[in-house]
mmCIF file of C-alpha atoms in Angstrom:
data_model
loop_
_atom_site.group_PDB
_atom_site.id
_atom_site.type_symbol
_atom_site.label_atom_id
_atom_site.label_comp_id
_atom_site.label_asym_id
_atom_site.label_seq_id
_atom_site.Cartn_x
_atom_site.Cartn_y
_atom_site.Cartn_z
ATOM 1 C CA MET A 726 -27.904 34.973 -24.394
ATOM 2 C CA ILE A 727 -25.520 32.543 -22.362
ATOM 3 C CA SER A 728 -22.236 31.446 -24.306
ATOM 4 C CA CYS A 729 -21.578 27.697 -25.562
ATOM 5 C CA LYS A 730 -19.231 27.315 -22.722
ATOM 6 C CA GLU A 731 -21.946 28.290 -19.950
ATOM 7 C CA ALA A 732 -24.427 26.240 -22.066
ATOM 8 C CA THR A 733 -22.289 23.179 -21.705
ATOM 9 C CA ASP A 734 -21.559 23.720 -18.082
ATOM 10 C CA PHE A 735 -25.285 24.060 -17.691
ATOM 11 C CA ILE A 736 -25.932 20.831 -19.434
ATOM 12 C CA THR A 737 -23.518 18.992 -17.121
ATOM 13 C CA LYS A 738 -25.320 20.648 -13.995
ATOM 14 C CA LYS A 739 -28.773 19.927 -15.333
ATOM 15 C CA GLU A 740 -27.896 16.129 -15.284
ATOM 16 C CA GLU A 741 -27.752 16.557 -11.623
ATOM 17 C CA SER A 742 -30.849 19.059 -11.339
ATOM 18 C CA LYS A 743 -28.331 21.642 -10.176
ATOM 19 C CA LEU A 744 -29.961 24.382 -12.419
ATOM 20 C CA SER A 745 -32.346 26.990 -11.357
ATOM 21 C CA LEU A 746 -35.544 27.719 -13.308
ATOM 22 C CA TRP A 747 -34.088 30.709 -14.893
ATOM 23 C CA GLN A 748 -31.053 28.739 -15.978
ATOM 24 C CA CYS A 749 -33.012 26.127 -17.420
ATOM 25 C CA PHE A 750 -34.629 28.695 -19.328
ATOM 26 C CA GLN A 751 -31.454 30.327 -20.606
ATOM 27 C CA LEU A 752 -30.176 27.031 -21.510
ATOM 28 C CA TRP A 753 -33.576 25.986 -23.381
ATOM 29 C CA LYS A 754 -33.069 29.486 -25.274
ATOM 30 C CA HIS A 755 -29.630 28.629 -26.156
ATOM 31 C CA LEU A 756 -30.324 25.212 -27.443
ATOM 32 C CA ALA A 757 -33.055 26.511 -29.708
ATOM 33 C CA VAL A 758 -30.519 28.322 -31.565
ATOM 34 C CA CYS A 759 -27.345 26.180 -31.089
ATOM 35 C CA THR A 760 -26.732 23.178 -33.180
ATOM 36 C CA PHE A 761 -23.406 22.576 -31.819
ATOM 37 C CA CYS A 762 -24.555 22.614 -28.171
ATOM 38 C CA ARG A 763 -27.601 20.430 -29.052
ATOM 39 C CA LEU A 764 -25.162 17.838 -30.542
ATOM 40 C CA PHE A 765 -22.998 18.293 -27.054
ATOM 41 C CA ALA A 766 -26.164 17.629 -25.017
ATOM 42 C CA LYS A 767 -26.830 14.437 -27.027
ATOM 43 C CA GLN A 768 -23.406 13.144 -26.857
ATOM 44 C CA ASN A 769 -23.053 13.950 -23.151
ATOM 45 C CA ASN A 770 -26.063 11.829 -22.526
ATOM 46 C CA ILE A 771 -24.263 9.076 -24.645
ATOM 47 C CA LEU A 772 -21.248 9.356 -22.191
ATOM 48 C CA ALA A 773 -23.698 9.436 -19.078
ATOM 49 C CA LYS A 774 -25.656 6.311 -20.093
ATOM 50 C CA ASN A 775 -22.873 4.275 -21.305
ATOM 51 C CA THR A 776 -20.071 4.695 -18.813
ATOM 52 C CA PRO A 777 -21.612 3.010 -15.870
ATOM 53 C CA HIS A 778 -21.614 -0.290 -17.946
ATOM 54 C CA LEU A 779 -17.917 -0.113 -18.573
ATOM 55 C CA HIS A 780 -17.188 -2.616 -15.929
ATOM 56 C CA LYS A 781 -18.976 -5.373 -17.924
ATOM 57 C CA TYR A 782 -16.298 -5.097 -20.483
ATOM 58 C CA ILE A 783 -13.211 -5.331 -18.249
ATOM 59 C CA GLU A 784 -11.905 -8.838 -18.938
ATOM 60 C CA ASP A 785 -8.343 -8.400 -17.616
ATOM 61 C CA SER A 786 -6.730 -10.545 -15.066
ATOM 62 C CA LEU A 787 -3.714 -10.933 -13.071
ATOM 63 C CA SER A 788 -1.074 -13.079 -14.518
ATOM 64 C CA ALA A 789 -0.023 -16.086 -12.766
ATOM 65 C CA ALA A 790 3.380 -14.756 -12.273
ATOM 66 C CA GLU A 791 1.668 -11.590 -10.455
ATOM 67 C CA LYS A 792 -0.630 -13.845 -8.411
ATOM 68 C CA GLN A 793 2.609 -15.790 -7.252
ATOM 69 C CA SER A 794 4.394 -12.792 -6.321
ATOM 70 C CA MET A 795 1.506 -11.549 -4.113
ATOM 71 C CA VAL A 796 1.416 -15.229 -2.614
ATOM 72 C CA GLU A 797 5.034 -14.623 -1.853
ATOM 73 C CA VAL A 798 4.753 -11.209 -0.229
ATOM 74 C CA LEU A 799 1.889 -12.446 2.098
ATOM 75 C CA SER A 800 3.405 -15.695 3.092
ATOM 76 C CA GLY A 801 6.858 -13.764 3.862
ATOM 77 C CA LEU A 802 4.882 -11.635 6.605
ATOM 78 C CA HIS A 803 4.635 -14.992 8.773
ATOM 79 C CA MET B 1283 2.272 -23.820 6.462
ATOM 80 C CA SER B 1284 -1.359 -22.986 6.923
ATOM 81 C CA SER B 1285 -0.611 -19.087 6.117
ATOM 82 C CA GLN B 1286 0.921 -20.337 2.951
ATOM 83 C CA LEU B 1287 -2.561 -22.013 2.028
ATOM 84 C CA ASP B 1288 -4.653 -19.162 2.851
ATOM 85 C CA ALA B 1289 -2.342 -16.843 0.954
ATOM 86 C CA ASP B 1290 -2.938 -18.916 -2.109
ATOM 87 C CA LYS B 1291 -6.786 -19.335 -1.596
ATOM 88 C CA TRP B 1292 -7.221 -15.588 -1.012
ATOM 89 C CA VAL B 1293 -4.938 -14.535 -4.045
ATOM 90 C CA ASN B 1294 -6.534 -17.208 -6.301
ATOM 91 C CA GLU B 1295 -10.144 -16.740 -5.241
ATOM 92 C CA TYR B 1296 -10.307 -12.908 -4.954
ATOM 93 C CA GLY B 1297 -7.408 -11.517 -6.859
ATOM 94 C CA ASP B 1298 -8.974 -11.018 -10.285
ATOM 95 C CA MET B 1299 -12.168 -10.091 -8.903
ATOM 96 C CA LEU B 1300 -10.591 -7.210 -6.879
ATOM 97 C CA TYR B 1301 -8.328 -6.391 -9.749
ATOM 98 C CA ARG B 1302 -11.260 -6.128 -12.201
ATOM 99 C CA PHE B 1303 -13.003 -3.522 -9.998
ATOM 100 C CA ALA B 1304 -9.862 -1.486 -9.136
ATOM 101 C CA LEU B 1305 -8.951 -1.276 -13.079
ATOM 102 C CA PRO B 1306 -11.696 0.621 -14.520
ATOM 103 C CA ARG B 1307 -11.608 3.211 -11.602
ATOM 104 C CA VAL B 1308 -7.859 3.973 -11.743
ATOM 105 C CA ASN B 1309 -7.388 3.054 -15.344
ATOM 106 C CA ASP B 1310 -3.935 1.937 -15.143
ATOM 107 C CA LYS B 1311 -2.866 -1.666 -14.810
ATOM 108 C CA GLU B 1312 0.141 -1.282 -12.841
ATOM 109 C CA VAL B 1313 -1.601 1.022 -10.224
ATOM 110 C CA ALA B 1314 -4.669 -1.269 -10.055
ATOM 111 C CA LYS B 1315 -2.183 -4.320 -9.457
ATOM 112 C CA ASP B 1316 -0.443 -2.399 -6.647
ATOM 113 C CA LEU B 1317 -3.772 -1.376 -5.037
ATOM 114 C CA VAL B 1318 -4.910 -5.270 -5.066
ATOM 115 C CA GLN B 1319 -1.429 -6.024 -3.468
ATOM 116 C CA GLU B 1320 -1.686 -3.414 -0.766
ATOM 117 C CA THR B 1321 -5.320 -4.612 0.106
ATOM 118 C CA PHE B 1322 -4.039 -7.943 0.495
ATOM 119 C CA LEU B 1323 -1.293 -7.065 2.758
ATOM 120 C CA ALA B 1324 -3.551 -4.707 4.920
ATOM 121 C CA ALA B 1325 -6.142 -7.549 5.316
ATOM 122 C CA TRP B 1326 -3.385 -9.842 6.065
ATOM 123 C CA ARG B 1327 -1.911 -7.654 8.828
ATOM 124 C CA ASN B 1328 -5.363 -6.939 10.288
ATOM 125 C CA TYR B 1329 -6.781 -10.313 9.950
ATOM 126 C CA ASP B 1330 -7.006 -10.405 13.917
ATOM 127 C CA ASN B 1331 -9.403 -7.556 13.753
ATOM 128 C CA TYR B 1332 -11.801 -9.167 11.417
ATOM 129 C CA LYS B 1333 -14.826 -10.347 13.075
ATOM 130 C CA GLY B 1334 -16.553 -12.082 10.473
ATOM 131 C CA GLU B 1335 -19.564 -9.939 10.441
ATOM 132 C CA ILE B 1336 -19.219 -9.411 6.787
ATOM 133 C CA SER B 1337 -17.949 -12.209 4.494
ATOM 134 C CA GLU B 1338 -14.331 -12.235 3.812
ATOM 135 C CA LYS B 1339 -14.810 -11.071 0.071
ATOM 136 C CA ASN B 1340 -16.824 -7.949 1.134
ATOM 137 C CA TRP B 1341 -14.059 -7.096 3.741
ATOM 138 C CA LEU B 1342 -11.530 -7.079 1.040
ATOM 139 C CA PHE B 1343 -13.690 -4.806 -1.168
ATOM 140 C CA THR B 1344 -14.117 -2.543 1.536
ATOM 141 C CA ILE B 1345 -10.368 -2.285 2.068
ATOM 142 C CA LEU B 1346 -9.942 -1.968 -1.672
ATOM 143 C CA LYS B 1347 -12.724 0.755 -1.958
ATOM 144 C CA ASN B 1348 -10.738 2.767 0.739
ATOM 145 C CA LYS B 1349 -7.245 2.212 -1.159
ATOM 146 C CA ILE B 1350 -8.789 3.803 -4.253
ATOM 147 C CA ILE B 1351 -10.369 6.808 -2.427
ATOM 148 C CA ASP B 1352 -6.832 7.352 -0.903
ATOM 149 C CA TYR B 1353 -5.391 7.255 -4.344
ATOM 150 C CA TYR B 1354 -7.755 9.669 -5.578
ATOM 151 C CA ARG B 1355 -7.089 11.954 -2.577
ATOM 152 C CA LYS B 1356 -3.480 11.889 -3.566
ATOM 153 C CA ALA B 1357 -4.444 13.173 -7.125
ATOM 154 C CA SER B 1358 -6.617 16.090 -5.436
ATOM 155 C CA THR B 1359 -3.679 17.363 -3.670
ATOM 156 C CA ARG B 1360 -2.390 18.410 -7.199
ATOM 157 C CA LEU B 1361 -5.468 20.186 -7.810
ATOM 158 C CA THR B 1362 -4.135 23.659 -8.505
ATOM 159 C CA GLU B 1363 -1.961 22.496 -11.410
ATOM 160 C CA SER B 1364 -5.152 20.455 -12.782
ATOM 161 C CA LEU B 1365 -7.076 23.713 -12.771
ATOM 162 C CA SER B 1366 -4.658 25.964 -14.337
ATOM 163 C CA GLY B 1367 -3.663 24.047 -17.533
ATOM 164 C CA ALA B 1368 -4.593 26.350 -20.262
ATOM 165 C CA ASP B 1369 -5.162 23.700 -22.782
ATOM 166 C CA ASP B 1370 -7.616 22.358 -20.533
ATOM 167 C CA GLY B 1371 -11.078 23.195 -21.785
ATOM 168 C CA ASP B 1372 -10.678 26.861 -22.759
ATOM 169 C CA SER B 1373 -9.113 25.493 -26.184
ATOM 170 C CA PHE B 1374 -12.591 24.335 -26.999
ATOM 171 C CA PHE B 1375 -14.136 27.798 -27.099
ATOM 172 C CA ASP B 1376 -13.159 31.134 -28.840
ATOM 173 C CA GLU B 1377 -12.774 34.495 -27.092
ATOM 174 C CA ASP B 1378 -16.237 34.874 -27.072
ATOM 175 C CA SER B 1379 -16.894 31.559 -25.405
ATOM 176 C CA HIS B 1380 -18.552 30.098 -28.249
ATOM 177 C CA TRP B 1381 -17.419 26.952 -29.727
ATOM 178 C CA ALA B 1382 -14.066 27.459 -31.546
ATOM 179 C CA LYS B 1383 -14.275 26.399 -35.181
ATOM 180 C CA ARG B 1384 -11.695 23.482 -34.741
ATOM 181 C CA ALA B 1385 -13.687 22.017 -31.905
ATOM 182 C CA TYR B 1386 -17.321 22.102 -33.445
ATOM 183 C CA PRO B 1387 -19.063 18.965 -32.385
ATOM 184 C CA GLN B 1388 -19.868 16.804 -35.179
ATOM 185 C CA ASP B 1389 -22.750 14.700 -35.677
ATOM 186 C CA TRP B 1390 -21.850 11.025 -34.587
ATOM 187 C CA ASN B 1391 -24.663 9.655 -36.827
ATOM 188 C CA ILE B 1392 -25.868 7.076 -34.496
ATOM 189 C CA ASP B 1393 -29.179 6.798 -32.815
ATOM 190 C CA TYR B 1394 -28.609 8.681 -29.861
ATOM 191 C CA ASN B 1395 -31.250 6.772 -27.718
ATOM 192 C CA GLN B 1396 -29.867 3.257 -28.170
ATOM 193 C CA PRO B 1397 -27.013 1.891 -25.794
ATOM 194 C CA ILE B 1398 -23.653 1.303 -27.511
ATOM 195 C CA GLU B 1399 -22.943 -2.226 -26.495
ATOM 196 C CA ARG B 1400 -19.704 -2.391 -28.145
ATOM 197 C CA LYS B 1401 -16.445 -3.536 -26.297
ATOM 198 C CA GLU B 1402 -14.448 -1.323 -29.000
ATOM 199 C CA PHE B 1403 -16.415 1.784 -27.843
ATOM 200 C CA TYR B 1404 -15.274 1.037 -24.179
ATOM 201 C CA GLU B 1405 -11.541 0.467 -25.186
ATOM 202 C CA VAL B 1406 -11.665 3.793 -26.935
ATOM 203 C CA LEU B 1407 -13.181 5.407 -23.910
ATOM 204 C CA ASN B 1408 -10.519 3.966 -21.765
ATOM 205 C CA LYS B 1409 -7.869 5.266 -23.900
ATOM 206 C CA CYS B 1410 -9.443 8.748 -23.970
ATOM 207 C CA ARG B 1411 -9.687 8.575 -19.993
ATOM 208 C CA GLN B 1412 -6.056 7.921 -19.820
ATOM 209 C CA LYS B 1413 -5.251 11.538 -21.317
ATOM 210 C CA LEU B 1414 -7.360 12.977 -18.530
ATOM 211 C CA LYS B 1415 -5.584 14.424 -15.311
ATOM 212 C CA ASP B 1416 -5.823 11.908 -12.552
ATOM 213 C CA ILE B 1417 -8.162 14.048 -10.388
ATOM 214 C CA GLN B 1418 -10.617 14.688 -13.527
ATOM 215 C CA ASN B 1419 -10.475 10.850 -13.991
ATOM 216 C CA ALA B 1420 -11.343 10.541 -10.371
ATOM 217 C CA VAL B 1421 -14.405 12.602 -10.480
ATOM 218 C CA PHE B 1422 -15.664 11.404 -13.786
ATOM 219 C CA THR B 1423 -15.325 7.695 -12.263
ATOM 220 C CA MET B 1424 -16.831 8.413 -9.108
ATOM 221 C CA LYS B 1425 -19.714 9.977 -10.752
ATOM 222 C CA TYR B 1426 -20.433 7.561 -13.515
ATOM 223 C CA LEU B 1427 -18.948 4.153 -12.206
ATOM 224 C CA ASP B 1428 -19.893 4.671 -8.540
ATOM 225 C CA GLY B 1429 -23.040 6.509 -9.251
ATOM 226 C CA LEU B 1430 -21.911 9.277 -6.476
ATOM 227 C CA ASP B 1431 -23.615 12.695 -6.630
ATOM 228 C CA SER B 1432 -21.600 16.067 -6.632
ATOM 229 C CA GLU B 1433 -21.922 16.568 -2.751
ATOM 230 C CA GLN B 1434 -20.785 13.012 -2.022
ATOM 231 C CA ILE B 1435 -17.809 13.501 -4.342
ATOM 232 C CA CYS B 1436 -16.818 17.000 -3.039
ATOM 233 C CA LYS B 1437 -16.835 15.664 0.411
ATOM 234 C CA GLU B 1438 -14.703 12.403 -0.304
ATOM 235 C CA LEU B 1439 -12.154 14.382 -2.306
ATOM 236 C CA ASN B 1440 -12.261 17.600 -0.143
ATOM 237 C CA LEU B 1441 -13.342 19.596 -3.200
ATOM 238 C CA THR B 1442 -15.330 22.799 -3.449
ATOM 239 C CA ALA B 1443 -18.535 22.582 -5.502
ATOM 240 C CA SER B 1444 -17.280 25.277 -7.984
ATOM 241 C CA ASN B 1445 -13.802 23.036 -8.559
ATOM 242 C CA TYR B 1446 -15.799 20.093 -9.232
ATOM 243 C CA TRP B 1447 -17.989 21.520 -11.771
ATOM 244 C CA VAL B 1448 -14.864 22.915 -13.539
ATOM 245 C CA LEU B 1449 -13.207 19.389 -13.271
ATOM 246 C CA ILE B 1450 -16.359 17.517 -14.620
ATOM 247 C CA HIS B 1451 -16.873 20.048 -17.372
ATOM 248 C CA ARG B 1452 -13.635 19.883 -18.650
ATOM 249 C CA ALA B 1453 -13.193 15.985 -18.433
ATOM 250 C CA LYS B 1454 -16.603 15.874 -20.677
ATOM 251 C CA LEU B 1455 -15.457 18.309 -23.122
ATOM 252 C CA GLN B 1456 -12.077 16.286 -23.653
ATOM 253 C CA LEU B 1457 -13.819 12.942 -23.626
ATOM 254 C CA ARG B 1458 -16.290 14.200 -26.076
ATOM 255 C CA SER B 1459 -13.814 15.344 -28.485
ATOM 256 C CA CYS B 1460 -11.693 12.490 -28.268
ATOM 257 C CA LEU B 1461 -14.445 9.913 -28.526
ATOM 258 C CA GLU B 1462 -15.604 11.814 -31.583
ATOM 259 C CA LYS B 1463 -11.939 11.576 -32.987
ATOM 260 C CA ASN B 1464 -11.217 7.951 -32.163
ATOM 261 C CA TRP B 1465 -14.394 6.244 -32.403
ATOM 262 C CA PHE B 1466 -17.144 7.918 -34.090
ATOM 263 C CA THR B 1467 -15.418 9.538 -37.209
ATOM 264 C CA SER B 1468 -12.548 7.091 -37.684
#
């Protein structure tokens, strides 16, 4: 039986289809009996599915002073 | 005088757009601002080479993307120290490599199939990302924000595949645990 450390590593690799058939089977066997790694797998999935949308929630902008200073730096070159 | 006008136009038209692209990728306001400034400077200095084959906006984004990769590469030169930290993933497991009791994942009591469309979730995620080492964050960001696969990331950052898997595995262990403490069970 693989350890939880290996199982969580396999879960990450499985996302990119980087597991051999034998490793898939080992992971499947481990998940069948390990509640914690099953939770890790679901939560890892949450991370993988939601992170790509992160940029939608970025509303920050440069301050007027920061913009002004950029303009000055550029203008100073000529 | 015309250069004054162009500088104004560039900064006002593209500044925020570039900044919002850089910010989630480097996850540091000062660094993001500096990268935007450097992008404008590089574009300004090389304007004679701009052939107009792509739009000015896309040209600026291309420069910014290269600056971000350079920033990530600097982090990857400090790889050895990133991989040697003892508190870096091993602390989640006991000596038999099973979950340590203090690190047992808890049920978040959510519908795991539903997307989390909450601004607060992303704020916590960003705070948690700040605790990652720069190189872990680079790998995580390239994977999930830029949608690159492990081969592409290894090539860009000059990593071996085994280093890559260690970095992404540890990044996920830490983020999962941090999200649990600060979002799902708070």
